[in-house]
XYZ file of N, CA and C in Angstrom:
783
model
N 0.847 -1.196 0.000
C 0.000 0.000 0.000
C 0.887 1.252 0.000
N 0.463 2.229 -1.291
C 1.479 3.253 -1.136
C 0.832 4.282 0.382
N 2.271 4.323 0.893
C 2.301 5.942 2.115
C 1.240 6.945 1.147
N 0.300 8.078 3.015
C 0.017 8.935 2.125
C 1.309 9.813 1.629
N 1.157 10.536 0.640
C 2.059 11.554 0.181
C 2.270 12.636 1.277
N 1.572 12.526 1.784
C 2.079 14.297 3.492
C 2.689 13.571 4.085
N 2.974 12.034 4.486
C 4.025 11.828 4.873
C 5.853 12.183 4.935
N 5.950 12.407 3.370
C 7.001 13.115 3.028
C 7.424 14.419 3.996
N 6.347 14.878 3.878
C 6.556 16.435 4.603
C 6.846 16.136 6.200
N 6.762 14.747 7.117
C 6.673 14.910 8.685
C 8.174 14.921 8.744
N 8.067 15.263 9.432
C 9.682 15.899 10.636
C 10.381 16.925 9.608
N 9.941 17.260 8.343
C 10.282 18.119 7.925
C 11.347 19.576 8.203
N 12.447 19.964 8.093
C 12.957 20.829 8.455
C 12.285 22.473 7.408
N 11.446 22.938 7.592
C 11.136 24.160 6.219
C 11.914 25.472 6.386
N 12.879 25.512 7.249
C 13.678 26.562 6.799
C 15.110 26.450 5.935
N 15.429 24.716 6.573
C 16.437 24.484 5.685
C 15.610 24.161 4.353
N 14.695 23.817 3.743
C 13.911 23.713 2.415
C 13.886 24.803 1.952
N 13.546 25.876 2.684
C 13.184 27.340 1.805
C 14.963 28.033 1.734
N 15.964 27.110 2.619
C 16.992 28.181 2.234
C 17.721 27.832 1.208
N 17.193 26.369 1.140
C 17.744 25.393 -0.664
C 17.446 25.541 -1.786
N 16.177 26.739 -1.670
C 15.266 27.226 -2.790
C 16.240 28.445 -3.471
N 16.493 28.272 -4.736
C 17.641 29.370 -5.303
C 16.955 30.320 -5.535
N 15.741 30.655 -5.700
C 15.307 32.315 -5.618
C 14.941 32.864 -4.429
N 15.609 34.086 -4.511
C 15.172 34.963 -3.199
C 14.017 35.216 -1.993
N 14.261 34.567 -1.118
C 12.520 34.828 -0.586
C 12.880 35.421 0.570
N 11.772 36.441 1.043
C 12.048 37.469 2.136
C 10.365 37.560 2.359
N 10.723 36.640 3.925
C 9.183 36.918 5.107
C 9.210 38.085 5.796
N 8.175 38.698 5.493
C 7.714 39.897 5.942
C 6.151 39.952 6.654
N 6.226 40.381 8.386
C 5.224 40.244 9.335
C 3.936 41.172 8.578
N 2.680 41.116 8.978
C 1.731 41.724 8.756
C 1.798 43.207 8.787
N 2.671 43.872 9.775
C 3.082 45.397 9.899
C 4.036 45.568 9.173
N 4.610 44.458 7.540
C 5.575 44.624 6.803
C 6.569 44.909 7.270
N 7.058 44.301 8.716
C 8.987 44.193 9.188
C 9.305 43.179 8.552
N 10.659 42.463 8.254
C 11.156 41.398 7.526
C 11.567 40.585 9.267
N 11.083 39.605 8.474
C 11.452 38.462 10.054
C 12.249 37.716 9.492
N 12.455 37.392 8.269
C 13.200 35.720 7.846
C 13.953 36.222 6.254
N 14.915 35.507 5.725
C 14.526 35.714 4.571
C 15.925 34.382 4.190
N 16.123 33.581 3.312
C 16.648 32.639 2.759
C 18.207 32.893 2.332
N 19.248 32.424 2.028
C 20.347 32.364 1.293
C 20.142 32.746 0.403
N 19.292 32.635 -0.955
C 19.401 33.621 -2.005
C 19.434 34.558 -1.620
N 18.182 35.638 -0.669
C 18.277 36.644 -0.531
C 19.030 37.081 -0.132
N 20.102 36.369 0.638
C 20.700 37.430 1.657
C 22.121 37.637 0.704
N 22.442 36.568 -0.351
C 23.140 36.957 -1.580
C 23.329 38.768 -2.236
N 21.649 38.582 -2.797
C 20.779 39.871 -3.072
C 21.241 41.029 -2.518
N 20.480 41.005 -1.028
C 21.034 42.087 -0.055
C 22.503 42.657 -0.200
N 23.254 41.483 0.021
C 24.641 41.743 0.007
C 25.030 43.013 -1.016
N 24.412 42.265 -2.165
C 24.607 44.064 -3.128
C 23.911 45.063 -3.256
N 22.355 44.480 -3.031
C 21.917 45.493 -2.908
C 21.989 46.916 -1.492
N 22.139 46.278 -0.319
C 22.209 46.644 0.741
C 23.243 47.862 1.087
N 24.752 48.052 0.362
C 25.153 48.918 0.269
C 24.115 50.738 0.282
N 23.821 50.238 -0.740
C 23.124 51.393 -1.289
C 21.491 51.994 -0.404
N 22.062 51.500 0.716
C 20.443 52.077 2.271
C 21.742 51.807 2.800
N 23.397 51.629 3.161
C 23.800 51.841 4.025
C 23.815 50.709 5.178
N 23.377 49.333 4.119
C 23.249 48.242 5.389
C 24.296 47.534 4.601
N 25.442 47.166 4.988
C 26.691 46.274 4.479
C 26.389 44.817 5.099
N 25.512 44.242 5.926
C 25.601 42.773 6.667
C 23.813 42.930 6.426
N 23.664 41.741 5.134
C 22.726 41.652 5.280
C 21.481 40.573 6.571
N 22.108 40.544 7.876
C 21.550 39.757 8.717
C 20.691 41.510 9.319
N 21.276 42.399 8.803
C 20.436 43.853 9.149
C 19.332 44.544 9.013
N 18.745 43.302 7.982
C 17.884 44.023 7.127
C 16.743 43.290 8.006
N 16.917 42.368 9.113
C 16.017 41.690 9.826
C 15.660 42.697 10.595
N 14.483 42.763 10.819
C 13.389 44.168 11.667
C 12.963 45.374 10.906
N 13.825 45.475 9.745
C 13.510 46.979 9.285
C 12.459 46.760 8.436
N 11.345 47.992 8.278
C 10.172 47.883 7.187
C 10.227 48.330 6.017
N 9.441 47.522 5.316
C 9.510 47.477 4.245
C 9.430 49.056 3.302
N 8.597 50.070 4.423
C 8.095 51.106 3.874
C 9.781 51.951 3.941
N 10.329 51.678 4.611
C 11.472 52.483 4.314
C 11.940 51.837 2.824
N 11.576 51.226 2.049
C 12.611 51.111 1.109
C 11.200 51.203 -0.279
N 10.005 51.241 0.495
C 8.779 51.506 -0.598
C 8.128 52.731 -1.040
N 7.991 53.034 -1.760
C 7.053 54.364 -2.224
C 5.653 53.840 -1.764
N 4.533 54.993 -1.825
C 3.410 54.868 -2.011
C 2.727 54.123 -2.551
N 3.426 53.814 -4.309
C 2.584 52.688 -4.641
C 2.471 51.365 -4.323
N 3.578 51.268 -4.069
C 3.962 49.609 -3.311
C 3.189 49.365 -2.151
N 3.621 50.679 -1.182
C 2.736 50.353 0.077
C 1.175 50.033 -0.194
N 0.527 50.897 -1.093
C -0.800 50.903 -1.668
C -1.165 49.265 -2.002
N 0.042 48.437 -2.634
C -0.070 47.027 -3.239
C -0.061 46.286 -2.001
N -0.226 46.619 -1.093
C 0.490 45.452 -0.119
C -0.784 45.621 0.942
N -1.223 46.439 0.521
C -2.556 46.722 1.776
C -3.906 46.455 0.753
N -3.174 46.045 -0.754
C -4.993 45.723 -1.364
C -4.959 44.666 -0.706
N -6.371 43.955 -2.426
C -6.478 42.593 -2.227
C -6.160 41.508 -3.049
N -5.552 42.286 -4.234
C -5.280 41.288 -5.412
C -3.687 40.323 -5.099
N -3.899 39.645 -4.882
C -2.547 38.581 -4.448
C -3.248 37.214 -5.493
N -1.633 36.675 -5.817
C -0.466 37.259 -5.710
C -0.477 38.448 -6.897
N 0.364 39.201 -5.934
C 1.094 40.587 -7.195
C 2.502 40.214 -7.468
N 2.578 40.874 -8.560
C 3.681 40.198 -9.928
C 4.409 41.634 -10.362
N 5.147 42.444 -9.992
C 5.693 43.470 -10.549
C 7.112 43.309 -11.068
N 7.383 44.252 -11.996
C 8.995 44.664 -12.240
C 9.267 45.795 -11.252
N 10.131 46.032 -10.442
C 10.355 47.185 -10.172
C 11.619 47.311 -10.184
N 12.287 48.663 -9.752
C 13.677 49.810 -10.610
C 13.974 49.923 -8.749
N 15.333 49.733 -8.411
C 15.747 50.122 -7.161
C 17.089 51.313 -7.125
N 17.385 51.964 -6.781
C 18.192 52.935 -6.429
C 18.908 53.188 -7.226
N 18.002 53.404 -8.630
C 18.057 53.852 -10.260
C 19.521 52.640 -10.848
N 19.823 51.957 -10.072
C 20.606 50.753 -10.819
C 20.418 49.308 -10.981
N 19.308 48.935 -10.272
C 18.672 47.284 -10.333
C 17.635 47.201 -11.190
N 16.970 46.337 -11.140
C 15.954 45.782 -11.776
C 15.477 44.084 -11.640
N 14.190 43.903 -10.979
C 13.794 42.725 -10.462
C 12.476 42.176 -10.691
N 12.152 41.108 -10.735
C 10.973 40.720 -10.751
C 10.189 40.297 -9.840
N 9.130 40.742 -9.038
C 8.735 40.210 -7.532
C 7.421 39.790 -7.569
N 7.210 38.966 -6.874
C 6.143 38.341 -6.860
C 5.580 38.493 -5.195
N 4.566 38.893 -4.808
C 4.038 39.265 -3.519
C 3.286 38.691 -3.275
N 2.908 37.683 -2.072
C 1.580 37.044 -1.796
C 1.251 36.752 -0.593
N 0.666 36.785 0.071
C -0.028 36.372 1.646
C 0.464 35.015 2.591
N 0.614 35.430 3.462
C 0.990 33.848 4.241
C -0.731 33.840 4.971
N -1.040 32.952 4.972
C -2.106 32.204 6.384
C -1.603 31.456 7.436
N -1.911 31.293 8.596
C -1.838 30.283 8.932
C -2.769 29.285 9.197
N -2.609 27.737 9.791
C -3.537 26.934 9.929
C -4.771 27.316 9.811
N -4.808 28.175 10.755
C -6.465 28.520 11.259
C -7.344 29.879 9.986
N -6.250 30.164 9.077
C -6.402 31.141 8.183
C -6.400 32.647 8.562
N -5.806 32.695 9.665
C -5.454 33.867 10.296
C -4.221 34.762 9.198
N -4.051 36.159 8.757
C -3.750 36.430 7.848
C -2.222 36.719 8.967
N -0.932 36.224 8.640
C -0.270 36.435 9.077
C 1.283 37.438 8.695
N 1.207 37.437 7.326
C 2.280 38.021 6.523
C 2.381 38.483 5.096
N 3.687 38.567 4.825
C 3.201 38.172 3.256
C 4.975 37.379 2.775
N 5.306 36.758 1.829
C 6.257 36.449 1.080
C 6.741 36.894 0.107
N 7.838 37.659 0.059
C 8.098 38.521 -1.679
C 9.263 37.172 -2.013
N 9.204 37.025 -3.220
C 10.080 36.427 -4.174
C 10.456 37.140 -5.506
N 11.767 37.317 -5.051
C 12.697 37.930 -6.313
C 12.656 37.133 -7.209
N 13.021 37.976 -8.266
C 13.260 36.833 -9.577
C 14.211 38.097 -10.537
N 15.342 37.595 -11.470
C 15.896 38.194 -12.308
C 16.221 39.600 -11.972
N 17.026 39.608 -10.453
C 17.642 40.632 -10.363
C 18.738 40.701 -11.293
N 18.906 42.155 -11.750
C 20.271 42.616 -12.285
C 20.551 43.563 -13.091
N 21.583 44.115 -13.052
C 22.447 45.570 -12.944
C 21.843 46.171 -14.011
N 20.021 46.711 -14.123
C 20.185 47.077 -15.388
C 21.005 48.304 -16.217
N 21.740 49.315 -14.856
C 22.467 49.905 -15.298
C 23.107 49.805 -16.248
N 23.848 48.279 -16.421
C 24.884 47.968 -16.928
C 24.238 47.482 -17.711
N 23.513 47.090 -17.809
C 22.616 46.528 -19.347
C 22.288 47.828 -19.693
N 22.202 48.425 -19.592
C 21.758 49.806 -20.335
C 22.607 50.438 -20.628
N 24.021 50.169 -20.264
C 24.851 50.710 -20.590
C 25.538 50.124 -22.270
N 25.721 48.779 -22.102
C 25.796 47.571 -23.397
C 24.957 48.007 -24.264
N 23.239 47.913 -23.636
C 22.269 48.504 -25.055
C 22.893 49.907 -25.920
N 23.194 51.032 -25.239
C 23.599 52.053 -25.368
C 24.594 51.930 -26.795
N 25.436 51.135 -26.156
C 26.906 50.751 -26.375
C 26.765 50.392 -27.925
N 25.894 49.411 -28.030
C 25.178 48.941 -29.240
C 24.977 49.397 -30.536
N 24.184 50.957 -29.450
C 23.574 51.647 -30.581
C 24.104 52.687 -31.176
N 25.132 53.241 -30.104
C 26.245 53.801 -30.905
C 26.959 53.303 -32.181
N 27.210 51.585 -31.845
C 28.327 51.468 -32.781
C 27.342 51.602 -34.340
N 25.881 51.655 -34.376
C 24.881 51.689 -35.073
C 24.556 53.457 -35.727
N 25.105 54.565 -34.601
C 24.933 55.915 -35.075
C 25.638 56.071 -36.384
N 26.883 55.827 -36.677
C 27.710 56.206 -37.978
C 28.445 55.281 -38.174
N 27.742 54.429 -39.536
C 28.246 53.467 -39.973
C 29.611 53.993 -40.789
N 30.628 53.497 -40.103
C 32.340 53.954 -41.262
C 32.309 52.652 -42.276
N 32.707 52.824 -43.323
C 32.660 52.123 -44.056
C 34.134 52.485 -44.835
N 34.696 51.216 -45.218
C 36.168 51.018 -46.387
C 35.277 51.155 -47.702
N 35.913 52.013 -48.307
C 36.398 51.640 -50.147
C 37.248 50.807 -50.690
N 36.881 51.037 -52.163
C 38.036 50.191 -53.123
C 39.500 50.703 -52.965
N 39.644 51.807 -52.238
C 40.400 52.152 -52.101
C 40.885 52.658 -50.663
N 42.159 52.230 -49.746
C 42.350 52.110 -48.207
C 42.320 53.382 -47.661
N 42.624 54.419 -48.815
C 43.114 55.770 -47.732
C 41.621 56.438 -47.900
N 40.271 56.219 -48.406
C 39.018 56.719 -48.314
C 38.077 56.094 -47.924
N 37.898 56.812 -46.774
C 36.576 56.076 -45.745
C 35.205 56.676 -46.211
N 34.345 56.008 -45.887
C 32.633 56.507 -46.375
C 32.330 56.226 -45.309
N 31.654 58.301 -44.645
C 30.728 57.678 -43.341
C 29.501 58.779 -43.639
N 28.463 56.982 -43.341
C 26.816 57.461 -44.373
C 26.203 58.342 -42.766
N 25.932 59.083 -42.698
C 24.773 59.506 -41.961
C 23.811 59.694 -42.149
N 22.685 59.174 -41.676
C 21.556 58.830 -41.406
C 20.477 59.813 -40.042
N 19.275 59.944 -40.925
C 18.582 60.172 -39.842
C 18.469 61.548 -39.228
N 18.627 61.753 -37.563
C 18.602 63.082 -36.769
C 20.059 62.987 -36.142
N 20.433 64.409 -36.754
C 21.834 64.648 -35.923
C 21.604 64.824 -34.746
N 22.217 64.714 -34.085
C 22.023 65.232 -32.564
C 23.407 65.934 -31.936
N 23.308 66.196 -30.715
C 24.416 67.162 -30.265
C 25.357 65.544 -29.371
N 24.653 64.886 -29.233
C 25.199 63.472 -28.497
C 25.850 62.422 -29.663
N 25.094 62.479 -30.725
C 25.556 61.674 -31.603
C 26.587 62.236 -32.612
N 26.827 63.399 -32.569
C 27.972 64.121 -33.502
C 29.045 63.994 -32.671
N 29.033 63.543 -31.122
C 30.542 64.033 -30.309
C 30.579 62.523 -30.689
N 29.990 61.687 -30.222
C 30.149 60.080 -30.826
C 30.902 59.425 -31.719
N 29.938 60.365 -32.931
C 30.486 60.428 -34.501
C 31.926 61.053 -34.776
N 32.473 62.093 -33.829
C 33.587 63.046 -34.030
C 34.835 61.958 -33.415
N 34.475 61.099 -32.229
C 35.461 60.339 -31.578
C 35.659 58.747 -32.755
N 34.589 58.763 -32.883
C 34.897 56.963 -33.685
C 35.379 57.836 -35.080
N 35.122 58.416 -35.555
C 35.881 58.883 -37.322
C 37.115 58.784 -36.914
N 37.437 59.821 -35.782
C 38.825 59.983 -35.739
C 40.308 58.815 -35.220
N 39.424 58.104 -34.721
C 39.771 56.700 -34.589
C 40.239 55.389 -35.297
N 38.798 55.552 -36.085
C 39.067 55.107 -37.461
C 39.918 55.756 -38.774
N 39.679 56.931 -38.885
C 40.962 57.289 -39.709
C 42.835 57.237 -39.620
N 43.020 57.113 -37.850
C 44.129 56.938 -37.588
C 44.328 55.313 -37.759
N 43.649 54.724 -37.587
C 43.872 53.074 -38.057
C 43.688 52.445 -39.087
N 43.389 53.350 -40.133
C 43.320 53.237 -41.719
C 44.203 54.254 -41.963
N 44.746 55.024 -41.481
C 45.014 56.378 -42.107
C 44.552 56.790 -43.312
N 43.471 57.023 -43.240
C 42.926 57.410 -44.112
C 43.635 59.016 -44.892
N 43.489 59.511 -46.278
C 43.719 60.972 -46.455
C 42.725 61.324 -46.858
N 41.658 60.635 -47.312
C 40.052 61.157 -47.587
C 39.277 60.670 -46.453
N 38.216 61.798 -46.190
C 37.027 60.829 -45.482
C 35.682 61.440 -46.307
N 34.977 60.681 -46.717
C 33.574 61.377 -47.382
C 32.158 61.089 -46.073
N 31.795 62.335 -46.249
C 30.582 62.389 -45.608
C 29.379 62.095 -46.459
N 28.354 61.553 -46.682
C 27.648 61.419 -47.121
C 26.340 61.685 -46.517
N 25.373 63.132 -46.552
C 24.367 63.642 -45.901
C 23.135 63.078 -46.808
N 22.997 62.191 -47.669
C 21.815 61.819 -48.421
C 20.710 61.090 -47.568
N 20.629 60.894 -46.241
C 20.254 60.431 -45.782
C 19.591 61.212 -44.339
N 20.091 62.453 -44.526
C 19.553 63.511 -43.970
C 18.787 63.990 -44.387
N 17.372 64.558 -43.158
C 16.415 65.330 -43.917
C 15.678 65.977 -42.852
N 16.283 66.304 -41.516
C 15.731 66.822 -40.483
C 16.136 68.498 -40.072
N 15.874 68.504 -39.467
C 16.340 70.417 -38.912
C 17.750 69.893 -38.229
N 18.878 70.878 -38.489
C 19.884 71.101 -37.695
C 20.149 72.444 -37.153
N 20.984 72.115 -36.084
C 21.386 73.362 -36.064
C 22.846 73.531 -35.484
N 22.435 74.839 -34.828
C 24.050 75.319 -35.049
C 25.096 74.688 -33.932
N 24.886 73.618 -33.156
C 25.795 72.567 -32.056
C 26.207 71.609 -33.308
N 25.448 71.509 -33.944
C 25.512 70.200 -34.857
C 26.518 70.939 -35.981
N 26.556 72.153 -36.591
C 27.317 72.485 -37.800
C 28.424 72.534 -36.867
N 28.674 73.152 -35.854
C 30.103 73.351 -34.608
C 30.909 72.001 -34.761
N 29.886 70.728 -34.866
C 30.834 69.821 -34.302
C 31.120 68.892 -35.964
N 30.564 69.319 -36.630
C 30.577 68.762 -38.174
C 31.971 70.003 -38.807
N 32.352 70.863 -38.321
C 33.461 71.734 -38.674
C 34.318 71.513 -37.617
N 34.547 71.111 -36.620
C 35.358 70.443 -35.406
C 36.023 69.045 -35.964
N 35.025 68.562 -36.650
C 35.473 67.396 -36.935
C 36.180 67.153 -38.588
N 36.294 68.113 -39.224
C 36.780 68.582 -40.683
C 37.682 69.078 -40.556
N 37.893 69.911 -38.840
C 39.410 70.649 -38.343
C 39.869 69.505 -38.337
N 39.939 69.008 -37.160
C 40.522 67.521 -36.912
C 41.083 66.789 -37.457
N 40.356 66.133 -38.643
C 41.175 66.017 -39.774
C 41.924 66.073 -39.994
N 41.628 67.413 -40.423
C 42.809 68.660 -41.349
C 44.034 68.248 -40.725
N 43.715 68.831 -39.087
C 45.148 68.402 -38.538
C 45.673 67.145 -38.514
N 44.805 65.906 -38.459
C 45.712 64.798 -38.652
C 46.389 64.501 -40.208
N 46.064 65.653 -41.193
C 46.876 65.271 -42.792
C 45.316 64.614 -43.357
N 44.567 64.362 -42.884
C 43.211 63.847 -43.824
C 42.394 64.631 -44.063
N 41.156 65.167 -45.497
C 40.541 66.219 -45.817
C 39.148 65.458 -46.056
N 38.134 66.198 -45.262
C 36.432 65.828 -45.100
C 36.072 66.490 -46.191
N 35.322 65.503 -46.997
C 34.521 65.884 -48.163
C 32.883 65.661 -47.987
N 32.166 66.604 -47.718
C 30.536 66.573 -47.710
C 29.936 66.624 -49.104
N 28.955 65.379 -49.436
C 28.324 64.842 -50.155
C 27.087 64.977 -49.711
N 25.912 65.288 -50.864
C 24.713 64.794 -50.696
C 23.950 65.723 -49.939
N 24.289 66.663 -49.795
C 23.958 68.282 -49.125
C 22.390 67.985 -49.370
N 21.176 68.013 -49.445
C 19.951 68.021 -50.047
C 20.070 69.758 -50.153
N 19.061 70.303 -50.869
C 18.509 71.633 -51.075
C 17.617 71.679 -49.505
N 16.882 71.169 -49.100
C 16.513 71.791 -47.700
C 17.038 71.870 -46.491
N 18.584 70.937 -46.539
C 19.091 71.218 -45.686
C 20.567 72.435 -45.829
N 20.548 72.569 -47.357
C 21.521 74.086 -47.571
C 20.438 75.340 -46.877
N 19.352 75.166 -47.323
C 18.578 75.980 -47.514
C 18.686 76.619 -45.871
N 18.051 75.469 -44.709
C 18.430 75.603 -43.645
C 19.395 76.411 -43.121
N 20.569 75.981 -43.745
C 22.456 76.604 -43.062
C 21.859 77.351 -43.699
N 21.738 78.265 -44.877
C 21.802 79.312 -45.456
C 20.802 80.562 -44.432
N 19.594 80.163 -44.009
C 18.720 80.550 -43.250
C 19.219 81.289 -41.630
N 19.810 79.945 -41.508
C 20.647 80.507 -40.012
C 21.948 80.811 -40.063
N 22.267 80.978 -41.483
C 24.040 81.620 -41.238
C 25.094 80.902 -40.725
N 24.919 79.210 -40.822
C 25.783 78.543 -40.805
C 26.598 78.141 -42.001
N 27.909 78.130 -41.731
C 29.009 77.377 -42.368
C 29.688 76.488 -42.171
N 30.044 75.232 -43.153
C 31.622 74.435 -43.087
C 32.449 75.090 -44.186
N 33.713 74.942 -43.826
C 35.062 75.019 -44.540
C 35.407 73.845 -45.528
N 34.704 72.903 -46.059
C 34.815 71.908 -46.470
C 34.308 71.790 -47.739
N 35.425 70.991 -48.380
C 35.038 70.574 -50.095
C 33.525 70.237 -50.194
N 32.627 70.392 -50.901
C 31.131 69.989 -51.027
C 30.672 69.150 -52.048
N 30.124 68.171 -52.579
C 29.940 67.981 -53.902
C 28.307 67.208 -53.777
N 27.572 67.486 -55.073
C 26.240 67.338 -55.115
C 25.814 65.676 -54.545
N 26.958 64.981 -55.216
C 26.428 63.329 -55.163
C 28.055 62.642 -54.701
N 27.912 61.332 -53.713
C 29.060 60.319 -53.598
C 29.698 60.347 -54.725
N 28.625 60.015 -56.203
C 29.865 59.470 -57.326
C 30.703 61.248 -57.341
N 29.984 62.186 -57.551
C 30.972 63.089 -57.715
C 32.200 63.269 -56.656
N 31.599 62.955 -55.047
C 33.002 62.858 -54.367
C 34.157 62.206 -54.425
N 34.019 60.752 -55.252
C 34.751 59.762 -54.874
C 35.509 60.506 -56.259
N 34.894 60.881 -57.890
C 35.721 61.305 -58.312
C 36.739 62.731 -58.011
N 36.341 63.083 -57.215
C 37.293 64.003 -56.747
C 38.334 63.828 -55.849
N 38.122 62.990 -55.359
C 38.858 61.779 -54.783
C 40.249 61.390 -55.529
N 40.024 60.469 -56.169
C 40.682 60.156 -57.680
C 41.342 60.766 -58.334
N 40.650 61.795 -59.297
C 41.808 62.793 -59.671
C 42.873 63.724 -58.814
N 42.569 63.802 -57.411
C 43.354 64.665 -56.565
C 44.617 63.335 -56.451
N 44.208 62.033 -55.959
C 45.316 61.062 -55.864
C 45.512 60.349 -57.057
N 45.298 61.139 -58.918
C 46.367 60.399 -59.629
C 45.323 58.711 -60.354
N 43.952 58.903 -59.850
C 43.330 57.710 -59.977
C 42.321 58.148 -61.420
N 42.326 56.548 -62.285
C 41.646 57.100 -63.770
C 40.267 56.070 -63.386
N 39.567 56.653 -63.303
C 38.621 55.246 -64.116
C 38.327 54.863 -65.369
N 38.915 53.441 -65.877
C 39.066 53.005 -66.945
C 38.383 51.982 -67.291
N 37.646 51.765 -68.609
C 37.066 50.792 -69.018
C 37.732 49.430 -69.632
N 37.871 48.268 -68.949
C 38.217 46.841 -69.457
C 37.857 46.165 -70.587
């Protein structure tokens, strides 16, 4: 005859069970103090805890929850919808998944509640990588048929963040190609600029200059001359209507024919 199955559970130890459990769990009394909370958590704490000034997370036993909650949380914890399931953002560098729900006991007396973490981590630093990403995505540099002329297409909305971006990776890239041409190519522009953005698009044509390499702007549209012309901006820089006309200017300055086979 099989045992009942609650047998399993007699003489049971449940704190060593809940401290074998690899996600975070933190018991918290009905007046939301923390009474208990597991080896994952106290992992957790460990980093998170710095940042309230508690370095030993055995500290965080007695303190309430409302010191580390806003309004809305507190608001969640005094409804009635359990379990609650949130993401929440901690001391603008974490990010976690919690799950909130009620303890009873035997008699159904409402005694607590249980939060369980899930997928803490640094989204700082993930946001920093995403970031990271999308930079290398702002100004695509691109090689030619030829090593000493780089093509960099811009796209889109200049910005005052994405031109200092754009000003550090060109110049980077031209010293590791050494490039003596770089072509700009604005065909892909079609937004308002202004005058941070012409500053750092002639900053970056100086630059150049001084490293021995010369910025050639391509692809000017008529509404965005029209623009500079409007607000009295200038570059110092060679101009030409279309790429093919830059690249031949290109060419004949370094001695290059294009010839038919």
């Amino acid at each position: 005859m099989m045992p009942n199955k609650i047998d399993m559970f007699k003489d049971l130890n449940v704190l060593r069970l809940l401290d074998s459990i690899g996600e975070s769990l933190i018991f918290v009394d009905k007046n939301q103090y923390i009474r208990w909370m597991n080896g994952s958590a106290k992992e957790l704490l460990a980093k998170i805890g710095p940042y309230v000034k508690i370095h030993d997370p055995e500290d965080f036993i007695g303190e309430n929850l409302s010191t580390f909650h806003g309004p809305r949380q507190n608001g969640i914890l005094s409804g009635d919808t359990f379990p609650h399931t949130a993401h929440i953002k901690l001391f603008n560098r974490f990010s976690a998944k919690i799950v909130v729900d009620r303890i009873f006991s035997e008699t159904g007396e409402f005694t607590g509640y249980i939060l369980t973490w899930k997928d803490v981590s640094d989204y700082q630093q993930e946001l920093e990588v995403q970031q990271n990403m999308l930079k290398s995505l702002y100004t695509p540099i691109i090689g030619t048929a030829i090593d000493a002329v780089l093509l960099v297409a811009l796209t889109g909305l200049l910005t005052e963040e994405r031109m200092q971006y754009t000003k550090d990776a060109i110049l980077i890239a031209c010293a590791d190609k050494k490039a003596e041409y770089v072509i700009f190519d604005f065909t892909g522009i079609v937004d308002d600029i202004d005058e941070v953005v012409v500053f750092h698009l002639d900053q970056i044509a100086e630059a150049l200059r001084i490293m021995g390499s010369e910025a050639i702007f391509v692809g000017l549209n008529a509404q965005f001359v029209q623009q500079m012309i409007r607000k009295g901006l200038k570059v110092r820089v060679k101009t030409c209507q279309s790429f093919k006309q830059g690249i031949q200017y290109v060419w004949a300055k370094m001695g290059y024919k294009l010839v038919k086979i």
